[in-house]
Short mmCIF file of C-alpha atoms and ligand atoms in Angstrom, two decimals:
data_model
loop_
_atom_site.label_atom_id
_atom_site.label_comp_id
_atom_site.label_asym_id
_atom_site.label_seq_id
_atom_site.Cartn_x
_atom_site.Cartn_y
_atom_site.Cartn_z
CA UNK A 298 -2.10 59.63 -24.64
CA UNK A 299 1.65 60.38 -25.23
CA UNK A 300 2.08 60.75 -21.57
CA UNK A 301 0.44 57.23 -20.93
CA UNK A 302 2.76 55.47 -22.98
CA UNK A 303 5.85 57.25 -21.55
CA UNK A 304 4.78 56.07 -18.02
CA UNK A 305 3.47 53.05 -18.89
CA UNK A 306 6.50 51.77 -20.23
CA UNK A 307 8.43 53.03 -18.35
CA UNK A 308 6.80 50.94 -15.84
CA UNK A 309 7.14 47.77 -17.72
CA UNK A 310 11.46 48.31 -17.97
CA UNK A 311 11.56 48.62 -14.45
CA UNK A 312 9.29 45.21 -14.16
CA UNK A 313 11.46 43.42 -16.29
CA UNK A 314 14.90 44.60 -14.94
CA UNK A 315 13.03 43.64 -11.21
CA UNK A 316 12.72 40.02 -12.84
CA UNK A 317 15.69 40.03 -14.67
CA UNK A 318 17.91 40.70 -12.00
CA UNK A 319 16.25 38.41 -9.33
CA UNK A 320 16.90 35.69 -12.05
CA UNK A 321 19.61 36.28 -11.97
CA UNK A 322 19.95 35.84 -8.15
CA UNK A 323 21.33 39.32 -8.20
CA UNK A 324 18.92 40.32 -5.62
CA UNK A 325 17.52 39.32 -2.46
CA UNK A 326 13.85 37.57 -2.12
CA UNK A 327 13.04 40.47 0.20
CA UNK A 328 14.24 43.32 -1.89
CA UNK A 329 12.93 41.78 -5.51
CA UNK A 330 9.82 41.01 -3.57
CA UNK A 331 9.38 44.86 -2.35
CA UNK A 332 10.03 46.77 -5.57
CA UNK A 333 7.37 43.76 -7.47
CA UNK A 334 4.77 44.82 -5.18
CA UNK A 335 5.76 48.32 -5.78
CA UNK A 336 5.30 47.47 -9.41
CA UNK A 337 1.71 46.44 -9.34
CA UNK A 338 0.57 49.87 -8.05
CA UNK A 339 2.91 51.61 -10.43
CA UNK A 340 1.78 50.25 -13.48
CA UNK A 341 -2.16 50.22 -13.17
CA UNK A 342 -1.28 53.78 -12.43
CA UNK A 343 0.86 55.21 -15.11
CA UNK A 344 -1.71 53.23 -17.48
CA UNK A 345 -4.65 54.97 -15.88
CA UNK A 346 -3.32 58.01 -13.75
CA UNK A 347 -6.85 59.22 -13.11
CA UNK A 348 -7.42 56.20 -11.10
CA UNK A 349 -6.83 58.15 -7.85
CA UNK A 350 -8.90 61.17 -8.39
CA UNK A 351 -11.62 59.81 -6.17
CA UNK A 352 -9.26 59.29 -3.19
CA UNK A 353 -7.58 62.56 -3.47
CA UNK A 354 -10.75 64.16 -3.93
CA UNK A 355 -11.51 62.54 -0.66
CA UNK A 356 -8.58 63.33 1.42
CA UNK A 357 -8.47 67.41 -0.06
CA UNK A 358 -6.18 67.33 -3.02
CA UNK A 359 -6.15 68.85 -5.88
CA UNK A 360 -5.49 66.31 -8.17
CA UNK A 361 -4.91 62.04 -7.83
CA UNK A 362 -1.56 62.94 -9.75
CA UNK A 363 -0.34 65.06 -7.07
CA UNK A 364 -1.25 61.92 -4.19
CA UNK A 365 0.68 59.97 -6.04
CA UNK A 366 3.49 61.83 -6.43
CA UNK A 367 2.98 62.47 -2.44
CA UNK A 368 2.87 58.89 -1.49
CA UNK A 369 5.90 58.08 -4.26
CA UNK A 370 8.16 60.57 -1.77
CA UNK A 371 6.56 59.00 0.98
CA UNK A 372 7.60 55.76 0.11
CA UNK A 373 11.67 56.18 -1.14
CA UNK A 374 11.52 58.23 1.99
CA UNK A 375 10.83 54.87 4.01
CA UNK A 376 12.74 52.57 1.96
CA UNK A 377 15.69 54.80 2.40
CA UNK A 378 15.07 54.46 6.24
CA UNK A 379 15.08 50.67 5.98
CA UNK A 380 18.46 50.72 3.97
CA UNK A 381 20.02 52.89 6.20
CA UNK A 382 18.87 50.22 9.20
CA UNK A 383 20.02 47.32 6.99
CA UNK A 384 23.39 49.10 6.72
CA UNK A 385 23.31 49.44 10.29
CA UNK A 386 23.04 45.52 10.87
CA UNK A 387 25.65 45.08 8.46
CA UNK A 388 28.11 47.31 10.34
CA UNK A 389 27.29 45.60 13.44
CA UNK A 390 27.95 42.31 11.85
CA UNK A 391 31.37 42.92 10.06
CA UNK A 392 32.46 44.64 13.45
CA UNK A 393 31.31 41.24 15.40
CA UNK A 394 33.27 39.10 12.62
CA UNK A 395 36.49 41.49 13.13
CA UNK A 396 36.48 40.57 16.49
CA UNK A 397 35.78 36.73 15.93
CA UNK A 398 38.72 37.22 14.03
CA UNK A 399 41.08 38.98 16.40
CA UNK A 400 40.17 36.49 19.05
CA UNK A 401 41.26 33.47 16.75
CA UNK A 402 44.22 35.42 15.87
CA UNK A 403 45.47 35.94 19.15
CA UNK A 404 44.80 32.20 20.08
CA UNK A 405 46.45 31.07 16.80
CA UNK A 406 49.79 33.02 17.72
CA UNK A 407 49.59 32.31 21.24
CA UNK A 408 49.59 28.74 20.52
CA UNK A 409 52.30 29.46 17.90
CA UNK A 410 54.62 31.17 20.34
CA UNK A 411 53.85 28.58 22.74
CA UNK A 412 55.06 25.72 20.05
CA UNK A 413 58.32 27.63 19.45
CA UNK A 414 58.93 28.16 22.95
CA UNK A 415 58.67 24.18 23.50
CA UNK A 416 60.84 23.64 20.43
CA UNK A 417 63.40 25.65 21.77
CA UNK A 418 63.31 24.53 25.60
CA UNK A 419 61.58 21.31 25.91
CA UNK A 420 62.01 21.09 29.57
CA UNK A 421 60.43 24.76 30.65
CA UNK A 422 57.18 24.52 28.45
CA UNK A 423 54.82 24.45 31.58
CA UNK A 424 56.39 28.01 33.04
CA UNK A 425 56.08 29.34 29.47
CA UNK A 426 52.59 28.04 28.95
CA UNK A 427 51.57 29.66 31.86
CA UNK A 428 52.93 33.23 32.20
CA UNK A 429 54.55 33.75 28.36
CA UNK B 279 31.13 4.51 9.49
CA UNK B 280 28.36 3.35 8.08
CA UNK B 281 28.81 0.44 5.64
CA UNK B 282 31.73 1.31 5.10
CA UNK B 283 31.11 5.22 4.14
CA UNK B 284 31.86 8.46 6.50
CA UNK B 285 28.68 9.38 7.83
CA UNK B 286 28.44 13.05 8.84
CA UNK B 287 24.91 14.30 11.17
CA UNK B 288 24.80 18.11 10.37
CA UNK B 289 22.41 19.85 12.91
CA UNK B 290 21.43 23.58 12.98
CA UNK B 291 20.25 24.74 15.85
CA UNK B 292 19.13 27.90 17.56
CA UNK B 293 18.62 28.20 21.12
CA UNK B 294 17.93 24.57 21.37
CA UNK B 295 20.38 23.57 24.65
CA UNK B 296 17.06 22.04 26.53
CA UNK B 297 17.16 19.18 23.42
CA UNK B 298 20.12 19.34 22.00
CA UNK B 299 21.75 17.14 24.51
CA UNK B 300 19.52 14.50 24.30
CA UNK B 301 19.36 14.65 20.66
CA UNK B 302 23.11 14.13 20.36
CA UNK B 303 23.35 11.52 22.80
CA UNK B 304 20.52 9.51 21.32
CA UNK B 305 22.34 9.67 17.61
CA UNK B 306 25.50 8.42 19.18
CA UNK B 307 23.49 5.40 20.59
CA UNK B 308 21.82 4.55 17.78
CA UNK B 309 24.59 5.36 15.09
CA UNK B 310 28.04 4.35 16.80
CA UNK B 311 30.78 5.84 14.35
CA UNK B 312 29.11 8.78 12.62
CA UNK B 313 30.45 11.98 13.49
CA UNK B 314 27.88 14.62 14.57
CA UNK B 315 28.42 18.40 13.66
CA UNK B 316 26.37 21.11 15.70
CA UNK B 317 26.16 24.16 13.96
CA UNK B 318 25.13 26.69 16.52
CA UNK B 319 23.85 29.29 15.11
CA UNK B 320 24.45 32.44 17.55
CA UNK B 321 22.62 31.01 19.99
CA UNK B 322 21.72 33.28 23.36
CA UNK B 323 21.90 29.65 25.62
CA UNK B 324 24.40 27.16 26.16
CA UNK B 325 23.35 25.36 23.00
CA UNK B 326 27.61 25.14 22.40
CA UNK B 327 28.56 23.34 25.35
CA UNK B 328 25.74 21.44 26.04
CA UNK B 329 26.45 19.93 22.39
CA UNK B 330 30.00 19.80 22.87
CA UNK B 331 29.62 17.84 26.34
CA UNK B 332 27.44 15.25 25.00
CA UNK B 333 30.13 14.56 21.52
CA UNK B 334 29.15 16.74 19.17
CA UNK B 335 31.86 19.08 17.35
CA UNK B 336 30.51 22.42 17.40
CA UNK B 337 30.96 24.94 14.85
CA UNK B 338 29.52 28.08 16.19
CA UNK B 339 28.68 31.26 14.10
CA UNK B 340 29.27 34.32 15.48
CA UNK B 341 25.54 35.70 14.90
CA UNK B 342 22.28 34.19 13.35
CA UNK B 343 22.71 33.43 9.56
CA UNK B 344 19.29 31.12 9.13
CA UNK B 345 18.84 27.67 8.81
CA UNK B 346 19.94 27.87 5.23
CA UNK B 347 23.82 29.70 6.64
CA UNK B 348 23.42 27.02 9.05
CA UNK B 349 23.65 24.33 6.51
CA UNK B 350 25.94 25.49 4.16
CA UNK B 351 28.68 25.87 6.75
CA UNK B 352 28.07 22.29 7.78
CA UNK B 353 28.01 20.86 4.25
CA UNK B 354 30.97 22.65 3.33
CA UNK B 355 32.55 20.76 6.72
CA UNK B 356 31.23 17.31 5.15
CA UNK B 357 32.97 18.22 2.08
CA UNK B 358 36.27 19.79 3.10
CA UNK B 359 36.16 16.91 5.79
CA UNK B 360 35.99 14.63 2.97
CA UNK B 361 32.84 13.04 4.13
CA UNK B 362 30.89 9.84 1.83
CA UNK B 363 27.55 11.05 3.08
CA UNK B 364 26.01 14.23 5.31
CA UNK B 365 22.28 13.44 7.10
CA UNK B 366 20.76 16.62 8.36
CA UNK B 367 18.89 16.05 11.93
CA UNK B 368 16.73 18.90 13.84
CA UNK B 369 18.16 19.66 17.12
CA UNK B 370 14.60 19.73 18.63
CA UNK B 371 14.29 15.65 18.71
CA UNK B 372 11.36 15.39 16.12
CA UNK B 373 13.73 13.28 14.03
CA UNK B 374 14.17 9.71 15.19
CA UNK B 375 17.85 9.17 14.41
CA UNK B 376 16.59 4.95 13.72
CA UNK B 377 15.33 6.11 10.38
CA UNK B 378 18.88 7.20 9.13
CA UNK B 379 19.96 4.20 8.00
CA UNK B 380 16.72 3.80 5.88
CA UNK B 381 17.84 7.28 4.46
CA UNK B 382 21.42 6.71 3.89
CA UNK B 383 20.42 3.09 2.13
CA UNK B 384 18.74 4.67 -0.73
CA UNK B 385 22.02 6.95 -1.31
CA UNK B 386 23.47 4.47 -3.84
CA UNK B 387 20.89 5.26 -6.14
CA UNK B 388 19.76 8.39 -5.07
CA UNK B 389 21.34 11.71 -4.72
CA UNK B 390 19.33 13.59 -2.07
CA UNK B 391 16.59 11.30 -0.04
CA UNK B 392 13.96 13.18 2.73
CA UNK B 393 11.90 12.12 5.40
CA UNK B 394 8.89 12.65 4.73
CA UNK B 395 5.85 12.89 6.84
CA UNK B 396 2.48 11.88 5.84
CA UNK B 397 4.08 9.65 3.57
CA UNK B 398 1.90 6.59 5.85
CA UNK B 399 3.96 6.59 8.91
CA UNK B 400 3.67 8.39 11.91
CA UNK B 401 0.55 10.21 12.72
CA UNK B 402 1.29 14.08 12.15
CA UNK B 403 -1.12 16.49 10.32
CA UNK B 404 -1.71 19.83 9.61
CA UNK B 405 -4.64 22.04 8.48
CA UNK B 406 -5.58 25.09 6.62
CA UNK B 407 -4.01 27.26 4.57
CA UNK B 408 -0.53 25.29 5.70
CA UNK B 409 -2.11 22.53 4.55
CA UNK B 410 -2.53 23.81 0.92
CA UNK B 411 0.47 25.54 0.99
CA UNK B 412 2.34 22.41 1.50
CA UNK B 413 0.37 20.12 -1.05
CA UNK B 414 1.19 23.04 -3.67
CA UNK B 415 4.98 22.32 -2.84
CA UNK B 416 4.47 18.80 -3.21
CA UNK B 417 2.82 18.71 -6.70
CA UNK B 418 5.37 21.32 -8.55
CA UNK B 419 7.83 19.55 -6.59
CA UNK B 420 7.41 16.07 -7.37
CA UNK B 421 6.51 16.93 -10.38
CA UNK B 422 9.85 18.33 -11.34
CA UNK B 423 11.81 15.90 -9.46
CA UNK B 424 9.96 13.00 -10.97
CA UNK B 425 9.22 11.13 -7.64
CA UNK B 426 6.59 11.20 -5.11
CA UNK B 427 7.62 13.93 -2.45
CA UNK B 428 4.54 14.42 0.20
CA UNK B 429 6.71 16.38 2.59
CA UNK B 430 9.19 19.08 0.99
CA UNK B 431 9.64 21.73 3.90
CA UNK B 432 11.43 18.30 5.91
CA UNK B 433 14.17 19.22 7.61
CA UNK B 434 15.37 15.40 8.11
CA UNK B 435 17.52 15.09 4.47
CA UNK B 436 20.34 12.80 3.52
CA UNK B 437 22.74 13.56 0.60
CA UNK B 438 25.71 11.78 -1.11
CA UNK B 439 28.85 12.92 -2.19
CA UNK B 440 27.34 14.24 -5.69
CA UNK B 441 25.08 16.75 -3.70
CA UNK B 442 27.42 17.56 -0.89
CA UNK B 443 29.89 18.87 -3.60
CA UNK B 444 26.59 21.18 -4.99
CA UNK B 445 25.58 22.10 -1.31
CA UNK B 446 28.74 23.12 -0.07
CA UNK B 447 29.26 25.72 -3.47
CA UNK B 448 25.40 26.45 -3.25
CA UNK B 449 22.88 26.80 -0.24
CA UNK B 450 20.56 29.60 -0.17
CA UNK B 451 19.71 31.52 3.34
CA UNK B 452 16.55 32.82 2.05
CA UNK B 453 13.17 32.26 3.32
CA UNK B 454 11.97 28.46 2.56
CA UNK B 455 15.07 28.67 0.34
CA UNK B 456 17.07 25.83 2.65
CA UNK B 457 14.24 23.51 1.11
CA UNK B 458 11.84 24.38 -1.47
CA UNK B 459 14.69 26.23 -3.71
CA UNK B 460 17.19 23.48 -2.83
CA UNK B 461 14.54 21.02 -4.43
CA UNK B 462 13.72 22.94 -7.43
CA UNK B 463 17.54 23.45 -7.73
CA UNK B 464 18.79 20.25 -7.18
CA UNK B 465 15.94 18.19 -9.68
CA UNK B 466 16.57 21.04 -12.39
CA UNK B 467 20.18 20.08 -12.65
CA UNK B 468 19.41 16.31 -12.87
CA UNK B 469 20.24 15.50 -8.90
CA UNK B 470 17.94 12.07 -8.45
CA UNK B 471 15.87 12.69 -5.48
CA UNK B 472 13.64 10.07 -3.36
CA UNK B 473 11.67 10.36 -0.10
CA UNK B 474 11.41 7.71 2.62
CA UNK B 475 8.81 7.71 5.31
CA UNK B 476 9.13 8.76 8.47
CA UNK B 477 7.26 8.98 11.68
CA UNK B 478 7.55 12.83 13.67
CA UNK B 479 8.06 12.86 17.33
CA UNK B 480 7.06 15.93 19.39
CA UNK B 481 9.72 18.40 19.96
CA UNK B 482 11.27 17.34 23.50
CA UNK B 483 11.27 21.33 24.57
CA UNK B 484 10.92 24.74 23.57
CA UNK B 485 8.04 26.08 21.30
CA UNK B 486 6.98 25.55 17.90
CA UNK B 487 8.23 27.87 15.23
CA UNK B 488 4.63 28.56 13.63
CA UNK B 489 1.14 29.72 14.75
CA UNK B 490 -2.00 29.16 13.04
CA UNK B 491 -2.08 33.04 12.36
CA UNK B 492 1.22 32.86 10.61
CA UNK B 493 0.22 29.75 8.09
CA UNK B 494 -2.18 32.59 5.21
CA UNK B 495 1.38 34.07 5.35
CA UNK B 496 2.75 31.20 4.92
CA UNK B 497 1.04 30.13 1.86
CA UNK B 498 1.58 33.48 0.55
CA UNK B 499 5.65 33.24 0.83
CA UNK B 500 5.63 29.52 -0.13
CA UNK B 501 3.88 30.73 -3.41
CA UNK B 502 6.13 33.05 -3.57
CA UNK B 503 9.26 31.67 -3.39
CA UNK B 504 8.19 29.05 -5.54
CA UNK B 505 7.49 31.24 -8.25
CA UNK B 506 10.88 32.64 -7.75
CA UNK B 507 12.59 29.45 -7.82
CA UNK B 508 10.96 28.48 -10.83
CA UNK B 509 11.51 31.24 -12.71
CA UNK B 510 15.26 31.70 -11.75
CA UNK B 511 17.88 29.88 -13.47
N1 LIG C 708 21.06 27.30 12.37
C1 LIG C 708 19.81 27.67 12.63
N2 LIG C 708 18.96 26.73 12.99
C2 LIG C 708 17.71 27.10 13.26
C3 LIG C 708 17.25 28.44 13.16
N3 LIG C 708 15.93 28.44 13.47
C4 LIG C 708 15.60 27.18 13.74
N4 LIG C 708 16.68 26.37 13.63
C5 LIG C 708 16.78 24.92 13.82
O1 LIG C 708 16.10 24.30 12.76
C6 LIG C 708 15.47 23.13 13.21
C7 LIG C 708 14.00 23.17 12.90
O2 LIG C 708 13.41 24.24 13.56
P1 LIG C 708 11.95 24.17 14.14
O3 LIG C 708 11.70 25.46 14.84
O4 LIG C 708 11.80 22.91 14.91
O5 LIG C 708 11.09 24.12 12.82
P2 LIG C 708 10.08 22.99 12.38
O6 LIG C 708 10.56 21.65 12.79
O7 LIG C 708 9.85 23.23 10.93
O8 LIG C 708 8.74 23.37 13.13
P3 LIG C 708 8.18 22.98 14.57
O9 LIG C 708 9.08 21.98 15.21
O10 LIG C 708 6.81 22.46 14.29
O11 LIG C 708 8.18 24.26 15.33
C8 LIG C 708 15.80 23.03 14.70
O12 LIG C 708 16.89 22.18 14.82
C9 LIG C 708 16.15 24.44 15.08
O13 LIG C 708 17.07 24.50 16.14
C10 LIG C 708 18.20 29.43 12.78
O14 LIG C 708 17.92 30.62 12.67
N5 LIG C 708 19.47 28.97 12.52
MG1 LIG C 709 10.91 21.11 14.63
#
C-alpha cells in the first residue's frame, strides 16, 4: 500500500511538471506531447502495478513488475536515440546557418572594399570591381 | 498603397515555383502598389527566382522552418519595414488576390480578418473526421473570439498594425500553431478578430498537402493542440 502511494505520486509530480512546463511554453508540442502519453501508462500502473501480470505471464516473465521495468529501459533507450538524431539535425542546421553567414559576410565586405576603392579612385572602379 | 496605407502580401511557400509565378503576377495585376514578400522556405526548386522574376522580394531561409517560421520572418519584414497592413496569400493560387481589398476594408475596425471558406461563397467542402475536426475549431474558436469564424485553419489572413507588432514578437512554428494557437492567442489578449467570405480556387499545380488517411490524425492533433492552446497562458 506504501509502495502504491510512493509510485503513484510520484507519477502525478511528473504529470504536473509535464503541464506546467508546456504552459509555460517551455517545451515543445512534440516533446510535452510524448512524455503525456508516457504519463497515461505510468500512472494506471504505479496505481495498480499488478495490471501486467497477465501479459508477462504470457510472454514468460516472472513477474508484470519486471516487464515494466523492461519496457521502461526499452523506452529511455529509444528516446535517447531520437535526441541524439534531433541533436544531429540541429548540428546540421547551425553548420548550414554558419555558412549562410560567411557567404553574406564575404559579400558584405566585398561590396565594402569595393565602395572604398571607388571613394578613393573614382575613375578605376570598373578594373577594381572586376579583379579586386 | 492601398487607401492610403502600405500594403504588404506575405507568402510562404515551399517548393511551389510551378504557381508561384502566376500567383505573384496575378496580385500585382489586381493590387498595383502593394509590395509582395516571398518567403521561400528552403525550397529544393526555383521557387526564389521564379518569384523574384515575376516582382516579388524574396527572403529565402536557408532550410525549412514551417509555415509558422515562414510567417514570422515575413511579419517581422512588415514591421521593421514599417508596413500599415500585412495580407498573407498561399503561393499555390487557391487565394483569389480580388478578395483582399474586402479583407483589408474591415482592418479599421478589426485587428486580424480571415477568409473563410464555407462561410456561403465558393463551393469547397470537406468530409469526415476533417470535417469534425474543423467544426470543433470553429466553435471554441468563435466562441473565444466572439465572432462567427467557420474556417480557422485559412491560410488567407489580413492583420493591422496592432497585430503585426504581436506577430512579429510572437508566431509559433508548431503544428496547427501558425493558426489555431495564433487565434486562441490573439482573442485571449483582446485582438478583435472578423472573418470575410471567400470563394477557394483549385491549387494551379502540385499536390495537396492532406489525404483522407491523414484527416483521424488530424482530428487527433487539432484536439490536441487545442487543448494545449487553451490551457497555456
Ligand atoms: N514557408 C513554408 N510554406 C509552406 C510549407 N508547407 C507549405 N507551405 C505553403 O503554405 C501554403 C499552404 O500550403 P498547402 O499545402 O496548399 O496547404 P493547404 O492550402 O492547407 O492545403 P491544400 O491546398 O488542400 O493541399 C502554400 O503557399 C505552401 O507553399 C513550409 O514548410 N514552409
Ligand atoms: Mg493550398
Amino acid at each position: 500500500m506504501k509502495l502504491t502511494l510512493v509510485t503513484g505520486l510520484t507519477g502525478l509530480v511528473l504529470l504536473a511538471t509535464i503541464v506546467e512546463l508546456l504552459r509555460r511554453r517551455q517545451l515543445r508540442e512534440k516533446y510535452g506531447m510524448l512524455w503525456l502519453g508516457l504519463l497515461f501508462v505510468v500512472i494506471p500502473l504505479s496505481l495498480f502495478p499488478r495490471l501486467l501480470d497477465g501479459v508477462a505471464d504470457l510472454l514468460g516473465v516472472a513477474s508484470g513488475v519486471s516487464l515494466v521495468l523492461f519496457l521502461g529501459i526499452v523506452f529511455l533507450l529509444l528516446v535517447c536515440i531520437h535526441l541524439s538524431w534531433e541533436v544531429s539535425a540541429l548540428e546540421e542546421e547551425t553548420r548550414t546557418l554558419a555558412e549562410e553567414f560567411a557567404l553574406l559576410r564575404a559579400e558584405v565586405e566585398a561590396d565594402r572594399m569595393e565602395r572604398a576603392e571607388w571613394a578613393r579612385h573614382p575613375d578605376r572602379t570598373e578594373m577594381v570591381s572586376r579583379d579586386g | 498603397m492601398v487607401n492610403g496605407k502600405r500594403l504588404l502580401i506575405i507568402i510562404p511557400a515551399l517548393n511551389e515555383a510551378a504557381s508561384i509565378g502566376d500567383v505573384v503576377g496575378e496580385i500585382r495585376g489586381e493590387l498595383p502598389g502593394v509590395d509582395v514578400l516571398v518567403v521561400d522556405d528552403g525550397s529544393t526548386d526555383h521557387t526564389a527566382a521564379v518569384a523574384a522574376a515575376a516582382g516579388a522580394r524574396v527572403a529565402r531561409l536557408p532550410y525549412n522552418l514551417g509555415v509558422g517560421g515562414a510567417m514570422r520572418l515575413g511579419y517581422r519584414y512588415a514591421h521593421d519595414h514599417d508596413y500599415d497592413l500585412a495580407v498573407q496569400v498561399d503561393a499555390d493560387g487557391q487565394h483569389d488576390p480580388r478578395y483582399v481589398p474586402k479583407l483589408v476594408d474591415l482592418l479599421d475596425d478589426y485587428d486580424l480578418v480571415i477568409g473563410a471558406r464555407f462561410a456561403g461563397e465558393g463551393e469547397y467542402t470537406v468530409r469526415g473526421p476533417r470535417r469534425w475536426a474543423m467544426g470543433m475549431l470553429s466553435v471554441v474558436l468563435s466562441g473565444l473570439a466572439g465572432a462567427t469564424l467557420t474556417d480557422t485553419t485559412s491560410g488567407f489572413r489580413a492583420a493591422n498594425r496592432r497585430m503585426i507588432d504581436m506577430f512579429a514578437r510572437w508566431y509559433p512554428v508548431e503544428y496547427l500553431g501558425d493558426t489555431v494557437e495564433t487565434l486562441v492567442h490573439a482573442a485571449r489578449r483582446g485582438y478583435r478578430i472578423q472573418q470575410v467570405p471567400v470563394a477557394m480556387r483549385r491549387r494551379m499545380a502540385g499536390t495537396p498537402s492532406h489525404s483522407p488517411a491523414k484527416a483521424m490524425i488530424y482530428l487527433g492533433r487539432a484536439l490536441a493542440v487545442l487543448t494545449l492552446a487553451l490551457i497555456r497562458r
